[in-house]
XYZ file of C-alpha atoms in Angstrom:
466
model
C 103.197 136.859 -60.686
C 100.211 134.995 -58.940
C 96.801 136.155 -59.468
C 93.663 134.620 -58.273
C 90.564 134.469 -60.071
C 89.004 138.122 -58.617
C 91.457 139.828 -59.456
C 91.138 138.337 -63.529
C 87.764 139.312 -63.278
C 88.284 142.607 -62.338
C 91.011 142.906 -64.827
C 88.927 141.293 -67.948
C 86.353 144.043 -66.915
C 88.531 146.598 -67.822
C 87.761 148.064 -71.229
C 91.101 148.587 -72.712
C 91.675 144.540 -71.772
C 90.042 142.452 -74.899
C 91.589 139.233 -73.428
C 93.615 137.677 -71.118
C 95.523 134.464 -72.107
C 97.906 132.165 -70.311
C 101.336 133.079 -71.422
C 103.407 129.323 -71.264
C 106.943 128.840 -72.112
C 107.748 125.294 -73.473
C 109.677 123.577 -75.919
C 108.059 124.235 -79.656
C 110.829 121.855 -81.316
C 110.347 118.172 -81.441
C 113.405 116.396 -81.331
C 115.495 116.145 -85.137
C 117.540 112.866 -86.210
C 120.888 113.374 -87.093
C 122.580 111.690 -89.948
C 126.291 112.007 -89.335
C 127.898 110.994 -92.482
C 126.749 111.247 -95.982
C 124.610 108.398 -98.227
C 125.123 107.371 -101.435
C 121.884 106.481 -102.617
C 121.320 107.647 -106.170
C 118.363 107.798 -108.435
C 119.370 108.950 -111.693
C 117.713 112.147 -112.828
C 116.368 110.144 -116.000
C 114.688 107.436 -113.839
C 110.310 107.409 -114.521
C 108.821 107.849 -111.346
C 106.410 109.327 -109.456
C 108.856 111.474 -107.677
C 111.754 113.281 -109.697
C 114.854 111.601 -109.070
C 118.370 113.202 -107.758
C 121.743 112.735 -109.111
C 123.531 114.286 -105.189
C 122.161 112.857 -102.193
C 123.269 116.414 -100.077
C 120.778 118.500 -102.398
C 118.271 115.755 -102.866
C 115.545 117.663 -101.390
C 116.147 120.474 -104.308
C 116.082 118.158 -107.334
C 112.916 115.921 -106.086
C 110.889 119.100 -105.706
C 112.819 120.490 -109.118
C 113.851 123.826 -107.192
C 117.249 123.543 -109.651
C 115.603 123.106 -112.762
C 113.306 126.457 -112.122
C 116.937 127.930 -111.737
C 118.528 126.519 -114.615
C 115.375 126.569 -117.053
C 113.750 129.336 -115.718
C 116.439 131.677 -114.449
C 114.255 132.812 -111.006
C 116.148 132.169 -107.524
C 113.505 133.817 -105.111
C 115.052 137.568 -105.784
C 112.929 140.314 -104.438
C 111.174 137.884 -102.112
C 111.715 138.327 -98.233
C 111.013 134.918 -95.797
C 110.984 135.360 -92.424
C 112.093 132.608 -90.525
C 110.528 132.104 -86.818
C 113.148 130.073 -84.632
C 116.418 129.939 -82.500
C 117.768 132.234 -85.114
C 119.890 132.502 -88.016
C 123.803 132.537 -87.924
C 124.329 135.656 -90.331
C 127.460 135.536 -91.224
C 127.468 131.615 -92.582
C 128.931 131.277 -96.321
C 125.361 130.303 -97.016
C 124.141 133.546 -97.296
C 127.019 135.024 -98.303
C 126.671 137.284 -101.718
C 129.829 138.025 -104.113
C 129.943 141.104 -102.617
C 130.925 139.910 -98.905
C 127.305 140.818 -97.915
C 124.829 138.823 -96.271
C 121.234 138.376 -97.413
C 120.416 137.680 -93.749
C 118.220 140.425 -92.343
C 118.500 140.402 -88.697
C 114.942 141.147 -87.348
C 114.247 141.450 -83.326
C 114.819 138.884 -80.809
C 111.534 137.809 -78.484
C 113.864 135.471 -76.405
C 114.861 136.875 -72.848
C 118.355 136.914 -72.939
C 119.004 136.484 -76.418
C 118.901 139.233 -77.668
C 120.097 138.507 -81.372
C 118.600 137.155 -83.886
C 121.683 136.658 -85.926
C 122.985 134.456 -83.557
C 121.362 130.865 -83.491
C 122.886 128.649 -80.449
C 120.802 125.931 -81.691
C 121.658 125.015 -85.023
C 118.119 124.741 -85.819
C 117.190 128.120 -87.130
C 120.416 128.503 -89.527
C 119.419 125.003 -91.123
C 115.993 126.014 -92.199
C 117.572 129.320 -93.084
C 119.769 127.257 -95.358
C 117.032 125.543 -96.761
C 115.133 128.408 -97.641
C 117.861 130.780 -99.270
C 121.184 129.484 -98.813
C 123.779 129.418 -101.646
C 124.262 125.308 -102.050
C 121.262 123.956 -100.240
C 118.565 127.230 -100.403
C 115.467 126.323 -102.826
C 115.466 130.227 -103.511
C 119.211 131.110 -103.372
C 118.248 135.081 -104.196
C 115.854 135.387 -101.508
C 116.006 137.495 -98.605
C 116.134 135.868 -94.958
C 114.806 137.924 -92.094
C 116.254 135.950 -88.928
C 113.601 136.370 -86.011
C 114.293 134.919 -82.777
C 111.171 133.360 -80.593
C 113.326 130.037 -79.627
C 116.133 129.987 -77.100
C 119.375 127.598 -77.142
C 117.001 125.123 -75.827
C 114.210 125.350 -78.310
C 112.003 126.560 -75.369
C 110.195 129.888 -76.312
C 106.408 131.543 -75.439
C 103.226 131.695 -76.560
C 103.463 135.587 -77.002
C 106.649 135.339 -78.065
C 105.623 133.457 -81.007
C 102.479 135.978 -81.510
C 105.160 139.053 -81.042
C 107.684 137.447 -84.129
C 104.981 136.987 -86.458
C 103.496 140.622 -85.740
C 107.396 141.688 -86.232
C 107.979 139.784 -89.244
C 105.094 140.754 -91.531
C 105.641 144.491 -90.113
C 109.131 144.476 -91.619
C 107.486 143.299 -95.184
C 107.857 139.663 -94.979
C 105.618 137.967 -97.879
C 106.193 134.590 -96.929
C 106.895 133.331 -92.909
C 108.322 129.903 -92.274
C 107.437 128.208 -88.778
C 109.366 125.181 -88.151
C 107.529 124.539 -84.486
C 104.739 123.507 -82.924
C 103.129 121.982 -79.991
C 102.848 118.655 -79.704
C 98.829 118.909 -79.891
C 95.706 120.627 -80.837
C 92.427 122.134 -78.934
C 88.913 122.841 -80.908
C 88.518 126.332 -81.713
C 91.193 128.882 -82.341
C 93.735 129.748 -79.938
C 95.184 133.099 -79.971
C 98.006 131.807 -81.639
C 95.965 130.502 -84.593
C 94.151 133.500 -84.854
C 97.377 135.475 -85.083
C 98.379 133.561 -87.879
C 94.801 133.693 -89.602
C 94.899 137.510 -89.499
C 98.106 137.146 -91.409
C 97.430 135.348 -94.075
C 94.045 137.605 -94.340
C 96.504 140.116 -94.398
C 98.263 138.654 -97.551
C 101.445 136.833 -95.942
C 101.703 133.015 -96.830
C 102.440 131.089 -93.963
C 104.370 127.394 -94.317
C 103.980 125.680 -90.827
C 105.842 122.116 -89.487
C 103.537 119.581 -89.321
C 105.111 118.032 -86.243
C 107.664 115.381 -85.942
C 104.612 113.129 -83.774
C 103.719 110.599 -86.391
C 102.438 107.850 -87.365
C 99.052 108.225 -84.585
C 95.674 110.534 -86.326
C 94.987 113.695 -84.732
C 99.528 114.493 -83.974
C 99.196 118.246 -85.656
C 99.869 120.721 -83.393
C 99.871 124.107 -83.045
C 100.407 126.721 -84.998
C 100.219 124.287 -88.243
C 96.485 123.311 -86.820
C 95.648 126.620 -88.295
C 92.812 125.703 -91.378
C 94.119 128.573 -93.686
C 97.911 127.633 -92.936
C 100.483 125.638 -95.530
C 100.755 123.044 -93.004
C 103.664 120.317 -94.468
C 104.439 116.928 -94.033
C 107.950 114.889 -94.597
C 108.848 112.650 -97.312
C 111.802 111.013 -97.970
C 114.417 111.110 -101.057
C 112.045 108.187 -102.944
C 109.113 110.434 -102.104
C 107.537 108.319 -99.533
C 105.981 109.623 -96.138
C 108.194 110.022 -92.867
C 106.801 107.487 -89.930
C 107.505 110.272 -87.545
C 105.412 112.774 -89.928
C 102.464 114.138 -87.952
C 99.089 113.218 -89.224
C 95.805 114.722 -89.717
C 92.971 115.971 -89.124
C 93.236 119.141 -86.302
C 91.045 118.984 -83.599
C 88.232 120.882 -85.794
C 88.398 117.799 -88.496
C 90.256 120.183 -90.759
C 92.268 117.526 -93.372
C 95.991 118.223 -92.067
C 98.449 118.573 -94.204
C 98.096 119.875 -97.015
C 101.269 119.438 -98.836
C 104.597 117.501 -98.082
C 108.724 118.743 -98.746
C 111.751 116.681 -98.160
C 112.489 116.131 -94.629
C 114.665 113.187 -93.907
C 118.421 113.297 -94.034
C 118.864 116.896 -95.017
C 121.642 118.427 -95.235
C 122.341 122.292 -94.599
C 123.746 124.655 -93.358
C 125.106 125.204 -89.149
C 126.482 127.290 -86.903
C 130.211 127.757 -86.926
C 130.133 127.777 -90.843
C 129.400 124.041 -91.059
C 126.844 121.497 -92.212
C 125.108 118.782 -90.912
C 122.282 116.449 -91.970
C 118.778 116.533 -90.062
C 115.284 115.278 -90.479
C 112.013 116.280 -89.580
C 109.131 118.269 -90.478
C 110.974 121.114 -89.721
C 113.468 120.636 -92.465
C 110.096 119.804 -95.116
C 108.891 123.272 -94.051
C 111.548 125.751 -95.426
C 111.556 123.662 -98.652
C 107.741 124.441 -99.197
C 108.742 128.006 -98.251
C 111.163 128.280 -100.532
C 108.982 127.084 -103.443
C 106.299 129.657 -102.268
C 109.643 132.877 -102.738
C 109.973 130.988 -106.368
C 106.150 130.850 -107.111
C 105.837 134.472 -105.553
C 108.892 135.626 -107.563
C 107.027 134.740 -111.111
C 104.002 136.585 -109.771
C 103.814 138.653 -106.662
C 100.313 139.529 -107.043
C 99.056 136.094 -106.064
C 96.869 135.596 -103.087
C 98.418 133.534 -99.687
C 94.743 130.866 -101.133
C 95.980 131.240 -104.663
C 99.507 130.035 -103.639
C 97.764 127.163 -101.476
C 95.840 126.236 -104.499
C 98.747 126.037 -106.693
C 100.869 123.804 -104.316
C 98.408 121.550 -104.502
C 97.279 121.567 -107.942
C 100.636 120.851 -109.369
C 102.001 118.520 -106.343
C 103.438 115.532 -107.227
C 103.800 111.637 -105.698
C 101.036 110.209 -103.455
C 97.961 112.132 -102.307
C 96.542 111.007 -98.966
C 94.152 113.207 -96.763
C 95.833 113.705 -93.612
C 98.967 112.186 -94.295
C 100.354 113.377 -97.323
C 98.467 115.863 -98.700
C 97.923 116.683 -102.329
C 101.664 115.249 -102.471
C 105.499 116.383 -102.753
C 105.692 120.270 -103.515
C 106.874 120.852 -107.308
C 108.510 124.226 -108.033
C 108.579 123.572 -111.591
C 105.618 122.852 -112.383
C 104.038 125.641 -110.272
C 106.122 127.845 -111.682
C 105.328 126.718 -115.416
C 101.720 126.731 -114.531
C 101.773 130.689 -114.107
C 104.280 131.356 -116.803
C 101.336 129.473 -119.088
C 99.105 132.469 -117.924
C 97.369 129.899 -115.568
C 96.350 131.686 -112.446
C 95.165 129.069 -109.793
C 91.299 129.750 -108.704
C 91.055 128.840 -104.952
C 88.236 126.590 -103.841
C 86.375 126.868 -107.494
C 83.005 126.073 -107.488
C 82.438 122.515 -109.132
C 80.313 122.866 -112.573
C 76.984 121.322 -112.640
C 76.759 118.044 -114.519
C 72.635 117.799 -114.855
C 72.784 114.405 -116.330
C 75.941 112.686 -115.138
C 76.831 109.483 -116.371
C 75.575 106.360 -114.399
C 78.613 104.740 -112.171
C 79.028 101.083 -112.300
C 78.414 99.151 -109.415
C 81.527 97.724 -106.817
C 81.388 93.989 -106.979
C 79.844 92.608 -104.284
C 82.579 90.992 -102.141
C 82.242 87.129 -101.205
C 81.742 86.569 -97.672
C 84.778 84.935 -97.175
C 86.906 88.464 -98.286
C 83.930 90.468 -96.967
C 84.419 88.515 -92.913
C 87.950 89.615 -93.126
C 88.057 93.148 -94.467
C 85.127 93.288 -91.311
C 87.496 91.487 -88.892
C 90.567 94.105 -90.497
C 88.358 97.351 -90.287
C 87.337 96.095 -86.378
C 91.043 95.663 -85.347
C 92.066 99.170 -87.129
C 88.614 101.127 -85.576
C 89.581 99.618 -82.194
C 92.873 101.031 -82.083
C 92.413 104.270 -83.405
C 89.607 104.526 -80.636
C 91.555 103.459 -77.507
C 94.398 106.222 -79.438
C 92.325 108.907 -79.849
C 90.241 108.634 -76.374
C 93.569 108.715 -74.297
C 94.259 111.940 -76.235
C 90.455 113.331 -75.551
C 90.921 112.467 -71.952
C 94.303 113.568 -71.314
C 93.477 116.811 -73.155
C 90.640 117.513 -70.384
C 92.785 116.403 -67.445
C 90.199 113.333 -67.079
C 91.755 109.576 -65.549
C 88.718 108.434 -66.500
C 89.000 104.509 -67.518
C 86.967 102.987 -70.455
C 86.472 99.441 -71.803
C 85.273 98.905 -75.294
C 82.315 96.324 -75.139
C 81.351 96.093 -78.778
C 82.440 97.609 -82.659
C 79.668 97.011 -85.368
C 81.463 98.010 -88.885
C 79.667 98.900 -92.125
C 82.033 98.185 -94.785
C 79.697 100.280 -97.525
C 79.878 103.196 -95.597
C 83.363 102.945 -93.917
C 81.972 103.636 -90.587
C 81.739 101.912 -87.046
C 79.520 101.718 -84.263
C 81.074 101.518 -80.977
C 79.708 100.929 -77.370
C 82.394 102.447 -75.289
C 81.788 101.897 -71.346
C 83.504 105.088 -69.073
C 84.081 105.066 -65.405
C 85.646 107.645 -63.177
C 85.983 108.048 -58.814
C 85.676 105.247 -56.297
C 82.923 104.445 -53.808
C 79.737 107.096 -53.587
C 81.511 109.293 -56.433
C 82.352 106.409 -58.960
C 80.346 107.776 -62.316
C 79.989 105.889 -65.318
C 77.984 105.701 -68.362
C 77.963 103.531 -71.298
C 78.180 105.673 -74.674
C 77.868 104.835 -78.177
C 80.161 106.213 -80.449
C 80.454 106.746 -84.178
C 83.775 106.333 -85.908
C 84.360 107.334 -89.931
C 87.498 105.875 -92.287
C 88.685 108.711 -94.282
C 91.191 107.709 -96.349
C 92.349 105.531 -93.984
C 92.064 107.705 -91.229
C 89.664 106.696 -89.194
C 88.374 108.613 -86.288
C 85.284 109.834 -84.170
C 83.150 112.484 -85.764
C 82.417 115.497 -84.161
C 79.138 114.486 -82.299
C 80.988 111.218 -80.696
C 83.783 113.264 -79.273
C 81.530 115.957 -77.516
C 80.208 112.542 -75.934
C 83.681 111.832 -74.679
C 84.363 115.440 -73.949
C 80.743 115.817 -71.800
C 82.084 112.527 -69.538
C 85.545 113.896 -68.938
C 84.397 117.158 -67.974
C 81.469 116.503 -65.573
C 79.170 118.573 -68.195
């Protein structure tokens, strides 16, 4: 239906309308890998490492994360713990979800797709593998937990914005406690998006929400929506030695909120697929359901935690390398979260730091000589430079601007981790050509460096005409 901009007006006036968004249909899956035949690579499970190690390479992704030793030690599968999963749906009837009984513990929820109209159906292959992940009876982290299948992704992996909104309104109405998202857009705005709010209202609700990263690594700033939302589990990949994904989408959203926070296995998975089969994929989206699953195991030993209490505890008791924006706090470990609240340790979300009145004097860095101090400057000039022309592009393109821009001169401050940047910007020909020479302030966090806030309403105010 087209609409021009009186008639909005006069429908926004109305005061039953609270808001009117654009409803877009587009493709929330980023494309998957496919390993076709099974590796052999073995770590034995007695092996010191950051990472627990794996004795089978197809259920890898349960022993790093130590999924089978809360079932073996601990004797809790996810029972009495319902995950929705939002996707192309699940195929009900696979021997994954099969109990002894002939039953399935697939729920089949409602269908938002046009079309296709159930959810226990998947003509993807995408849903039923995260499905797997989740619950299923050889690859599921919580093999007792209950899968509601909900449908917002067709065949195609195409799907809408209010579809999206619609299945996670359905899923926590049908008494979901934990809903796994293994989508996303392939960027982020500042603010919150309707979408984002959707899911914030959830979790204030009490529903824990793991999100997909994105599969649009290595770049800063490749977290999309809905795993841009700050209150979100929003998960990374690692592979089977515990290492980060290249294609792993990093941090921070477009608000400079540290994205991710945590990390699951999510390269060469194997699980479950339509037609009763299995096949191997990677991506974010196969990380996801194995942070979900944890969350059924963590909310199985207590059900009374908070969707920030469950946050906390992934990250207290993560394991592997912690890296703002990239990895997280780490791998997800179900044992040890697990064991944490069997010890009668209830995590405290964002606890306030005790005062230290009289803290102990830090010793001084060496000073660097100015041989290793020129190149760390010449190293930290190359890097800033980069991750400037990177994250301008995205700026511009993300306000329809074909504005061009030259770099004409990075001043680094090694103490401080920050650069100074005169960036010149030129857009139009002839009598319309504007330009203006801006200087820009860039911050390494971690090793991610980008602009901070003030420097990209500079780049925003150019590209808009404002």
């Amino acid at each position: 239906m087209n609409m021009d901009q009186k008639a909005l007006r006069e429908i926004s006036a109305r005061p039953e309308v609270s808001e009117i968004v654009l409803n877009l249909t587009k493709k929330w899956l980023e494309p998957e890998t496919v390993l076709k035949k099974a590796s052999t690579d073995k770590k034995p499970r007695a092996q010191e490492g950051p990472t627990p190690a794996f004795e089978n390479f197809n259920t890898y992704g349960l022993e790093i994360i130590q999924a089978d030793d809360v079932r073996e030690k601990l004797k809790l599968e996810g029972s009495g713990i319902t995950v929705a999963v939002l996707d192309t749906g699940v195929e009900a009837t696979h021997q994954e979800f099969r109990n002894a009984d002939g039953s399935s513990r697939v729920r089949v929820g409602q269908s938002f797709v046009p079309g296709e109209n159930n959810s226990g159906i998947d003509g993807n292959g995408h849903g039923t593998h995260c499905a797997s992940v989740v619950g299923g009876n050889v690859h599921g982290v919580a093999k007792k937990s209950t899968i509601l299948a909900v449908k917002v992704l067709g065949s195609d992996g195409s799907g809408s914005f209010t579809g999206i909104v619609n299945g996670i309104q359905h899923a926590i109405g049908q008494g979901s406690e934990v809903l796994s998202l293994s989508l996303g857009t392939d960027s982020d705005s500042r603010g919150e998006d309707f979408v984002e709010r959707t899911v914030r209202q959830g979790i204030e609700s009490g529903v824990v929400f793991c999100i997909a990263a994105g599969n649009a690594g290595p770049n800063a700033r490749t977290v999309g929506i809905p795993g841009s939302t700050p209150t979100a589990i929003t998960v990374g990949a690692v592979n089977q030695r515990g290492e980060l994904a290249n294609f792993s989408s990093r941090g921070p959203n477009a608000d400079n909120v540290a994205k991710p926070e945590i990390c699951g296995p999510g390269v060469n998975i194997r699980a479950g697929f339509p037609n009763n089969s299995f096949e191997f994929l990677s991506g974010t989206s196969m990380a996801t359901p194995h942070v979900a699953g944890v969350v059924a195991l963590i909310l199985n030993a207590n059900k009374n935690l908070s969707p920030q209490q469950v946050k906390q505890l992934l990250i207290d008791t993560a394991t592997g390398e912690a890296a703002a924006n990239s990895t997280g706090a780490g791998l997800a470990n179900a044992l040890k979260a697990v064991e944490k609240i069997q010890n009668g340790q209830d995590p405290d979300p964002d606890p306030d730091p005790d005062p230290d009145p009289d803290p102990d004097p830090q010793p001084e860095e060496p000073e660097l000589d100015p041989k290793q101090k020129k190149k760390l400057e010449k190293k930290l000039t190359q890097d800033t430079k980069k991750a400037a022309k990177n994250e301008i592009k995205e700026i511009l393109k993300a306000n329809s601007s074909k504005a061009g821009r030259t770099i004409k001169e990075v001043s680094v401050n090694l103490a401080t981790k920050t650069a100074t940047l005169q960036v010149q910007f030129q857009v139009g020909r002839g009598k319309n050509r504007r330009k203006q020479l801006l200087q820009l302030k860039m911050v390494d966090n971690n090793g991610t460096i980008a602009f901070d806030e003030e420097s990209r309403q500079k780049i925003v105010a150019f590209a808009t005409g404002s």
